[in-house]
């Protein structure tokens, strides 16, 4: 079996690390990097993070494409992606753990009002703000998949009041769940801290907009760790400048890296991080992908098979 590592969005060092790990995991198979010479007609599986439009069409014997990340919006946006080649996303408990850690950190930041203390510090003002217990604080989570449901369970176990939103009805013990577009204003109404963990699809594009923000309580905070395309940036800036929303944490952007001239970098009520809330750990991901390829080869459905009609 021949495997191609196609990582146009990685640095050469990252690609070299991945290649090294993959060669140790796939001991009986040929693994090549896109930067080496290889015969496209021999490639059966492609492991990808960053590709050029139409480039999969060179591979006549391609059996499946495995994403090195959880989100596949970029891949599916390729109009030349063949319909008969399965696309599989990464489901790795490591990703859920690191995402949960990041979100918890930002939730505690907002819950303990550190964004407000920062303003007081900027003004040189010594003043204690009131405290409320986690159970009095309602967190809303958009997206109850692998990552969103892990975040909900963790925040709920840490005492917060949590509500979540998905496409289909879901049950998560201790979490109030809503589903369907009609229920979105309802969850927004309760969310003092709103977390976006949706996949980017035609239905979720621009979901974090003025319409949603106006439903949220005054002084609420936003954490977007889904995709940049979920957010209407000018609506967020307006909501922050108008003091309806208090602060936002943005980890993802429509164009990454975020342009130096973007106003988001310098906005006093926005924290920017470079798409680092959950980073794929090559060792665990390589093992999971190897198991998944074995499953595919034995005729079983790989875990994380993307439903192209849903877009995730
Ligand atoms: P999943 O596919 O497991 O879960 C997606 C969830 O979103 C499901 O609960 C699904 O509902 C819900 N959903 C999808 N469409 C809609 C809709 N139209 N209305 C309401 N709910 C909807 O994805 P993951 O949890 O693994 O990942 C989520 C996203 O997180 C990724 O797609 C990626 O964009 C982002 N991500 C970001 C990272 C970062 O570092 N910033 C790292 C990893 C992922 P249902 O359950 O009903 O199907
Ligand atoms: C992603 C990832 O989908 O890093 O953003 O897994």
Tab-separated table of C-alpha atoms and ligand atoms in Angstrom:
chain	number	residue	atom	x	y	z
A	1	UNK	CA	0.000	0.000	0.000
A	2	UNK	CA	1.265	3.527	-0.850
A	3	UNK	CA	0.454	6.574	1.250
A	4	UNK	CA	1.062	10.224	0.387
A	5	UNK	CA	1.526	12.889	3.055
A	6	UNK	CA	0.175	16.085	1.470
A	7	UNK	CA	0.770	18.967	3.884
A	8	UNK	CA	0.970	22.248	1.997
A	9	UNK	CA	-0.091	24.116	5.155
A	10	UNK	CA	2.715	22.652	7.300
A	11	UNK	CA	6.248	23.945	7.694
A	12	UNK	CA	9.004	21.664	6.300
A	13	UNK	CA	9.895	20.734	9.907
A	14	UNK	CA	6.294	19.717	10.682
A	15	UNK	CA	6.122	17.642	7.497
A	16	UNK	CA	9.432	15.941	8.377
A	17	UNK	CA	8.141	15.094	11.883
A	18	UNK	CA	4.939	13.632	10.458
A	19	UNK	CA	6.826	11.615	7.870
A	20	UNK	CA	9.108	10.202	10.523
A	21	UNK	CA	6.176	9.149	12.720
A	22	UNK	CA	4.179	7.716	9.803
A	23	UNK	CA	7.126	5.604	8.670
A	24	UNK	CA	7.306	4.111	12.148
A	25	UNK	CA	3.558	3.417	12.231
A	26	UNK	CA	3.215	2.063	8.667
A	27	UNK	CA	6.236	-0.246	8.769
A	28	UNK	CA	5.075	-2.455	5.875
A	29	UNK	CA	3.923	0.315	3.568
A	30	UNK	CA	5.455	3.007	1.388
A	31	UNK	CA	4.948	6.493	2.824
A	32	UNK	CA	6.110	9.507	0.819
A	33	UNK	CA	5.863	13.234	1.329
A	34	UNK	CA	4.449	15.526	-1.370
A	35	UNK	CA	7.850	17.202	-1.536
A	36	UNK	CA	9.561	13.979	-2.683
A	37	UNK	CA	9.470	12.343	-6.112
A	38	UNK	CA	6.645	9.744	-6.343
A	39	UNK	CA	4.413	8.061	-8.895
A	40	UNK	CA	0.796	9.380	-8.534
A	41	UNK	CA	-0.538	6.127	-10.031
A	42	UNK	CA	0.728	4.165	-7.021
A	43	UNK	CA	-0.887	6.321	-4.319
A	44	UNK	CA	-3.896	4.723	-2.596
A	45	UNK	CA	-4.335	6.903	0.491
A	46	UNK	CA	-3.659	10.599	0.998
A	47	UNK	CA	-3.201	12.172	4.445
A	48	UNK	CA	-3.828	15.871	3.974
A	49	UNK	CA	-3.652	19.290	5.616
A	50	UNK	CA	-3.561	21.902	2.855
A	51	UNK	CA	-3.900	21.037	-0.819
A	52	UNK	CA	-4.399	22.800	-4.135
A	53	UNK	CA	-7.705	22.671	-5.980
A	54	UNK	CA	-8.016	19.749	-8.328
A	55	UNK	CA	-4.754	18.146	-7.312
A	56	UNK	CA	-6.391	14.907	-6.138
A	57	UNK	CA	-7.381	14.212	-9.743
A	58	UNK	CA	-3.816	13.139	-10.534
A	59	UNK	CA	-4.298	10.012	-8.424
A	60	UNK	CA	-6.018	7.370	-10.510
A	61	UNK	CA	-5.942	4.633	-7.819
A	62	UNK	CA	-6.932	6.813	-4.857
A	63	UNK	CA	-9.022	4.887	-2.287
A	64	UNK	CA	-9.604	7.515	0.405
A	65	UNK	CA	-8.503	10.904	1.724
A	66	UNK	CA	-7.776	11.301	5.447
A	67	UNK	CA	-7.794	14.802	6.956
A	68	UNK	CA	-5.131	15.498	9.587
A	69	UNK	CA	-7.642	17.754	11.323
A	70	UNK	CA	-11.224	17.532	12.531
A	71	UNK	CA	-12.628	20.144	10.153
A	72	UNK	CA	-12.947	19.303	6.446
A	73	UNK	CA	-14.569	22.499	5.107
A	74	UNK	CA	-11.417	23.469	3.198
A	75	UNK	CA	-11.210	20.027	1.577
A	76	UNK	CA	-14.882	19.925	0.628
A	77	UNK	CA	-14.662	23.388	-0.926
A	78	UNK	CA	-12.603	21.840	-3.763
A	79	UNK	CA	-15.102	21.608	-6.655
A	80	UNK	CA	-12.913	18.976	-8.329
A	81	UNK	CA	-12.974	16.562	-5.369
A	82	UNK	CA	-14.184	13.262	-6.783
A	83	UNK	CA	-17.527	12.094	-5.403
A	84	UNK	CA	-16.409	8.443	-5.326
A	85	UNK	CA	-13.419	9.027	-3.020
A	86	UNK	CA	-14.341	8.846	0.676
A	87	UNK	CA	-13.184	11.746	2.852
A	88	UNK	CA	-12.457	10.909	6.482
A	89	UNK	CA	-11.941	13.478	9.226
A	90	UNK	CA	-9.855	13.064	12.347
A	91	UNK	CA	-11.567	11.940	15.525
A	92	UNK	CA	-8.942	11.896	18.257
A	93	UNK	CA	-9.653	12.069	22.014
A	94	UNK	CA	-6.476	14.171	22.251
A	95	UNK	CA	-8.101	16.916	20.189
A	96	UNK	CA	-11.170	16.902	22.415
A	97	UNK	CA	-8.967	17.114	25.522
A	98	UNK	CA	-6.861	20.034	24.309
A	99	UNK	CA	-9.894	21.887	22.984
A	100	UNK	CA	-11.618	21.404	26.332
A	101	UNK	CA	-8.569	22.756	28.152
A	102	UNK	CA	-8.448	25.880	25.963
A	103	UNK	CA	-12.162	26.573	26.250
A	104	UNK	CA	-12.131	26.004	30.005
A	105	UNK	CA	-9.250	28.462	30.349
A	106	UNK	CA	-11.145	31.178	28.444
A	107	UNK	CA	-14.413	30.446	30.269
A	108	UNK	CA	-12.654	30.874	33.627
A	109	UNK	CA	-11.087	34.091	32.336
A	110	UNK	CA	-14.512	35.519	31.572
A	111	UNK	CA	-16.241	33.954	34.552
A	112	UNK	CA	-13.714	35.535	36.954
A	113	UNK	CA	-14.084	38.812	34.989
A	114	UNK	CA	-10.417	39.137	34.052
A	115	UNK	CA	-11.376	41.032	30.890
A	116	UNK	CA	-12.984	43.635	33.148
A	117	UNK	CA	-10.050	43.643	35.595
A	118	UNK	CA	-7.780	44.343	32.628
A	119	UNK	CA	-9.710	47.570	31.944
A	120	UNK	CA	-9.421	48.531	35.620
A	121	UNK	CA	-5.686	47.871	35.517
A	122	UNK	CA	-5.356	49.979	32.345
A	123	UNK	CA	-7.043	52.806	34.276
A	124	UNK	CA	-4.923	52.175	37.398
A	125	UNK	CA	-8.104	51.520	39.361
A	126	UNK	CA	-8.152	49.222	42.424
A	127	UNK	CA	-11.710	47.847	42.652
A	128	UNK	CA	-13.161	44.435	43.432
A	129	UNK	CA	-15.978	43.209	41.208
A	130	UNK	CA	-18.760	40.981	42.469
A	131	UNK	CA	-18.379	37.205	42.291
A	132	UNK	CA	-20.926	34.612	41.233
A	133	UNK	CA	-20.679	30.829	41.549
A	134	UNK	CA	-20.209	28.774	38.334
A	135	UNK	CA	-23.724	27.336	38.611
A	136	UNK	CA	-25.109	30.862	38.297
A	137	UNK	CA	-23.223	31.314	35.027
A	138	UNK	CA	-24.778	29.920	31.837
A	139	UNK	CA	-22.504	28.788	29.037
A	140	UNK	CA	-23.893	28.074	25.550
A	141	UNK	CA	-22.140	25.656	23.226
A	142	UNK	CA	-22.969	25.620	19.497
A	143	UNK	CA	-22.145	22.179	18.082
A	144	UNK	CA	-22.470	19.011	20.149
A	145	UNK	CA	-20.185	16.707	18.214
A	146	UNK	CA	-16.902	15.137	19.302
A	147	UNK	CA	-15.525	18.423	20.603
A	148	UNK	CA	-18.662	20.317	21.648
A	149	UNK	CA	-20.045	17.442	23.701
A	150	UNK	CA	-16.674	16.961	25.468
A	151	UNK	CA	-16.620	20.691	26.291
A	152	UNK	CA	-20.210	20.583	27.587
A	153	UNK	CA	-19.526	17.600	29.856
A	154	UNK	CA	-16.355	19.162	31.232
A	155	UNK	CA	-17.903	22.567	31.963
A	156	UNK	CA	-20.943	20.946	33.506
A	157	UNK	CA	-18.712	18.736	35.709
A	158	UNK	CA	-16.948	21.940	36.783
A	159	UNK	CA	-20.191	23.391	38.073
A	160	UNK	CA	-21.310	25.668	35.228
A	161	UNK	CA	-24.848	25.728	33.898
A	162	UNK	CA	-24.459	24.524	30.331
A	163	UNK	CA	-26.764	24.479	27.338
A	164	UNK	CA	-25.913	23.150	23.895
A	165	UNK	CA	-27.204	23.331	20.344
A	166	UNK	CA	-27.003	20.847	17.485
A	167	UNK	CA	-28.756	20.000	14.237
A	168	UNK	CA	-30.486	16.852	15.504
A	169	UNK	CA	-31.821	16.209	18.964
A	170	UNK	CA	-29.093	15.157	21.470
A	171	UNK	CA	-29.026	14.095	25.108
A	172	UNK	CA	-26.072	14.969	27.302
A	173	UNK	CA	-26.559	14.345	31.043
A	174	UNK	CA	-26.627	17.618	32.988
A	175	UNK	CA	-26.814	19.781	29.840
A	176	UNK	CA	-29.927	21.510	28.480
A	177	UNK	CA	-29.961	20.706	24.782
A	178	UNK	CA	-31.637	22.473	21.875
A	179	UNK	CA	-31.693	21.619	18.208
A	180	UNK	CA	-32.648	23.144	14.890
A	181	UNK	CA	-32.403	26.704	13.618
A	182	UNK	CA	-35.589	27.825	15.380
A	183	UNK	CA	-33.998	27.068	18.755
A	184	UNK	CA	-30.899	29.209	18.163
A	185	UNK	CA	-32.343	32.467	19.614
A	186	UNK	CA	-33.417	30.530	22.708
A	187	UNK	CA	-29.940	29.234	23.520
A	188	UNK	CA	-28.416	32.642	22.664
A	189	UNK	CA	-30.797	34.290	25.148
A	190	UNK	CA	-29.261	32.302	28.010
A	191	UNK	CA	-25.604	32.282	26.957
A	192	UNK	CA	-23.460	34.647	29.029
A	193	UNK	CA	-20.491	32.967	27.380
A	194	UNK	CA	-21.110	31.520	23.918
A	195	UNK	CA	-18.748	28.970	22.397
A	196	UNK	CA	-18.807	28.070	18.700
A	197	UNK	CA	-17.731	24.512	17.924
A	198	UNK	CA	-19.667	24.013	14.711
A	199	UNK	CA	-18.301	22.732	11.428
A	200	UNK	CA	-18.330	25.325	8.637
A	201	UNK	CA	-21.107	24.451	6.182
A	202	UNK	CA	-23.514	26.360	3.957
A	203	UNK	CA	-25.965	26.356	6.915
A	204	UNK	CA	-23.511	27.540	9.590
A	205	UNK	CA	-21.661	30.183	7.549
A	206	UNK	CA	-22.124	33.577	9.253
A	207	UNK	CA	-24.107	32.149	12.174
A	208	UNK	CA	-22.270	34.438	14.620
A	209	UNK	CA	-23.953	37.599	13.391
A	210	UNK	CA	-25.736	40.645	14.698
A	211	UNK	CA	-29.030	38.729	14.683
A	212	UNK	CA	-27.567	36.206	17.111
A	213	UNK	CA	-25.725	38.807	19.211
A	214	UNK	CA	-28.886	40.832	19.804
A	215	UNK	CA	-30.440	37.763	21.453
A	216	UNK	CA	-27.472	37.339	23.808
A	217	UNK	CA	-27.491	38.948	27.273
A	218	UNK	CA	-25.810	42.335	27.557
A	219	UNK	CA	-22.186	41.914	28.699
A	220	UNK	CA	-21.887	38.413	27.189
A	221	UNK	CA	-18.614	37.052	25.782
A	222	UNK	CA	-17.916	34.988	22.671
A	223	UNK	CA	-15.359	32.226	22.077
A	224	UNK	CA	-15.028	31.207	18.410
A	225	UNK	CA	-12.972	28.049	17.989
A	226	UNK	CA	-15.006	26.667	15.057
A	227	UNK	CA	-14.064	28.422	11.824
A	228	UNK	CA	-13.562	32.045	10.804
A	229	UNK	CA	-16.439	31.762	8.327
A	230	UNK	CA	-18.881	31.358	11.217
A	231	UNK	CA	-18.308	34.942	12.315
A	232	UNK	CA	-19.469	38.151	10.670
A	233	UNK	CA	-16.532	40.246	11.847
A	234	UNK	CA	-18.095	43.688	11.354
A	235	UNK	CA	-21.146	42.600	13.404
A	236	UNK	CA	-18.877	41.493	16.235
A	237	UNK	CA	-16.896	44.742	16.208
A	238	UNK	CA	-20.164	46.695	16.249
A	239	UNK	CA	-21.514	44.640	19.170
A	240	UNK	CA	-18.267	45.147	21.135
A	241	UNK	CA	-17.951	48.858	20.349
A	242	UNK	CA	-21.593	49.360	21.269
A	243	UNK	CA	-20.928	47.586	24.611
A	244	UNK	CA	-23.560	44.928	24.009
A	245	UNK	CA	-20.923	42.176	24.011
A	246	UNK	CA	-18.064	42.555	26.481
A	247	UNK	CA	-15.243	40.541	24.903
A	248	UNK	CA	-14.402	37.917	22.293
A	249	UNK	CA	-11.762	35.232	21.911
A	250	UNK	CA	-11.053	34.370	18.282
A	251	UNK	CA	-8.888	31.372	17.410
A	252	UNK	CA	-9.955	30.941	13.771
A	253	UNK	CA	-10.217	33.319	10.804
A	254	UNK	CA	-11.489	33.158	7.209
A	255	UNK	CA	-7.938	33.707	5.970
A	256	UNK	CA	-5.142	32.293	8.053
A	257	UNK	CA	-2.651	33.571	9.067
A	258	UNK	CA	-4.658	36.638	10.058
A	259	UNK	CA	-3.387	39.620	8.031
A	260	UNK	CA	-1.135	41.994	9.974
A	261	UNK	CA	-3.354	44.930	9.039
A	262	UNK	CA	-6.528	43.323	10.457
A	263	UNK	CA	-8.184	45.522	13.076
A	264	UNK	CA	-8.884	42.381	15.120
A	265	UNK	CA	-5.267	42.196	16.315
A	266	UNK	CA	-5.523	45.575	18.012
A	267	UNK	CA	-9.123	45.640	19.205
A	268	UNK	CA	-9.078	46.124	23.018
A	269	UNK	CA	-11.974	43.718	23.504
A	270	UNK	CA	-10.652	40.873	21.353
A	271	UNK	CA	-8.096	38.197	22.126
A	272	UNK	CA	-6.562	36.596	19.028
A	273	UNK	CA	-4.856	33.198	19.038
A	274	UNK	CA	-3.393	31.450	15.960
A	275	UNK	CA	-5.706	28.452	15.430
A	276	UNK	CA	-4.078	26.702	18.364
A	277	UNK	CA	-7.006	25.783	20.610
A	278	UNK	CA	-6.639	22.106	19.641
A	279	UNK	CA	-3.553	21.017	17.759
A	280	UNK	CA	-3.352	17.577	16.165
A	281	UNK	CA	-0.795	15.428	18.018
A	282	UNK	CA	1.011	13.495	15.238
A	283	UNK	CA	1.696	10.360	17.329
A	284	UNK	CA	-1.872	9.676	18.370
A	285	UNK	CA	-3.335	10.879	15.063
A	286	UNK	CA	-1.014	8.611	13.014
A	287	UNK	CA	-2.082	5.598	15.083
A	288	UNK	CA	-5.775	6.475	14.716
A	289	UNK	CA	-5.417	6.956	10.944
A	290	UNK	CA	-3.559	3.627	10.614
A	291	UNK	CA	-6.414	1.843	12.415
A	292	UNK	CA	-8.891	3.646	10.197
A	293	UNK	CA	-7.070	2.679	6.983
A	294	UNK	CA	-7.026	-0.936	8.182
A	295	UNK	CA	-10.776	-0.664	8.768
A	296	UNK	CA	-11.281	0.718	5.258
A	297	UNK	CA	-9.161	-2.037	3.742
A	298	UNK	CA	-11.170	-4.712	5.508
A	299	UNK	CA	-14.364	-3.288	4.035
A	300	UNK	CA	-15.627	-1.556	7.199
A	301	UNK	CA	-16.673	2.086	7.432
A	302	UNK	CA	-13.843	4.275	8.784
A	303	UNK	CA	-14.617	6.313	11.921
A	304	UNK	CA	-15.194	9.941	10.916
A	305	UNK	CA	-16.387	9.246	7.382
A	306	UNK	CA	-17.661	12.609	6.141
A	307	UNK	CA	-21.216	12.865	4.866
A	308	UNK	CA	-20.667	15.068	1.819
A	309	UNK	CA	-24.326	16.050	1.577
A	310	UNK	CA	-24.259	17.421	5.171
A	311	UNK	CA	-20.837	18.993	4.715
A	312	UNK	CA	-19.325	17.518	7.909
B	1	LIG	P1	-18.546	16.984	14.724
B	1	LIG	O1	-18.845	16.728	13.295
B	1	LIG	O2	-18.291	15.831	15.610
B	1	LIG	O3	-19.735	17.823	15.365
B	1	LIG	C1	-20.390	18.851	14.706
B	1	LIG	C2	-21.569	19.333	15.541
B	1	LIG	O4	-22.130	20.493	14.939
B	1	LIG	C3	-22.685	18.281	15.633
B	1	LIG	O5	-23.245	18.294	16.913
B	1	LIG	C4	-23.697	18.795	14.610
B	1	LIG	O6	-25.030	18.448	14.892
B	1	LIG	C5	-23.534	20.296	14.778
B	1	LIG	N1	-24.041	20.985	13.596
B	1	LIG	C6	-23.623	20.864	12.304
B	1	LIG	N2	-24.367	21.636	11.493
B	1	LIG	C7	-25.288	22.242	12.287
B	1	LIG	C8	-26.361	23.130	12.043
B	1	LIG	N3	-26.663	23.571	10.802
B	1	LIG	N4	-27.112	23.535	13.088
B	1	LIG	C9	-26.842	23.102	14.347
B	1	LIG	N5	-25.837	22.236	14.643
B	1	LIG	C10	-25.065	21.824	13.627
B	1	LIG	O7	-17.307	18.002	14.731
B	1	LIG	P2	-16.172	18.168	15.846
B	1	LIG	O8	-16.827	18.354	17.166
B	1	LIG	O9	-15.143	17.124	15.725
B	1	LIG	O10	-15.492	19.538	15.341
B	1	LIG	C11	-16.254	20.709	15.216
B	1	LIG	C12	-15.459	21.789	14.502
B	1	LIG	O11	-14.457	22.315	15.344
B	1	LIG	C13	-14.667	21.320	13.263
B	1	LIG	O12	-15.490	21.167	12.134
B	1	LIG	C14	-13.688	22.473	13.103
B	1	LIG	O13	-14.276	23.492	12.307
B	1	LIG	C15	-13.488	22.977	14.539
B	1	LIG	N6	-12.146	22.666	15.048
B	1	LIG	C16	-11.327	23.704	15.389
B	1	LIG	C17	-10.075	23.467	15.897
B	1	LIG	C18	-9.201	24.586	16.321
B	1	LIG	O14	-8.032	24.374	16.643
B	1	LIG	N7	-9.707	25.801	16.392
B	1	LIG	C19	-9.572	22.098	16.063
B	1	LIG	C20	-10.499	21.087	15.695
B	1	LIG	C21	-11.739	21.377	15.205
B	1	LIG	P3	-25.526	16.913	14.880
B	1	LIG	O15	-24.918	16.316	16.152
B	1	LIG	O16	-26.989	17.005	14.960
B	1	LIG	O17	-24.991	16.283	13.635
B	2	LIG	C1	-9.140	21.744	12.768
B	2	LIG	C2	-8.095	20.987	13.398
B	2	LIG	O1	-10.040	21.160	12.170
B	2	LIG	O2	-7.062	21.597	13.712
B	2	LIG	O3	-9.107	22.979	12.865
B	2	LIG	O4	-8.285	19.802	13.639
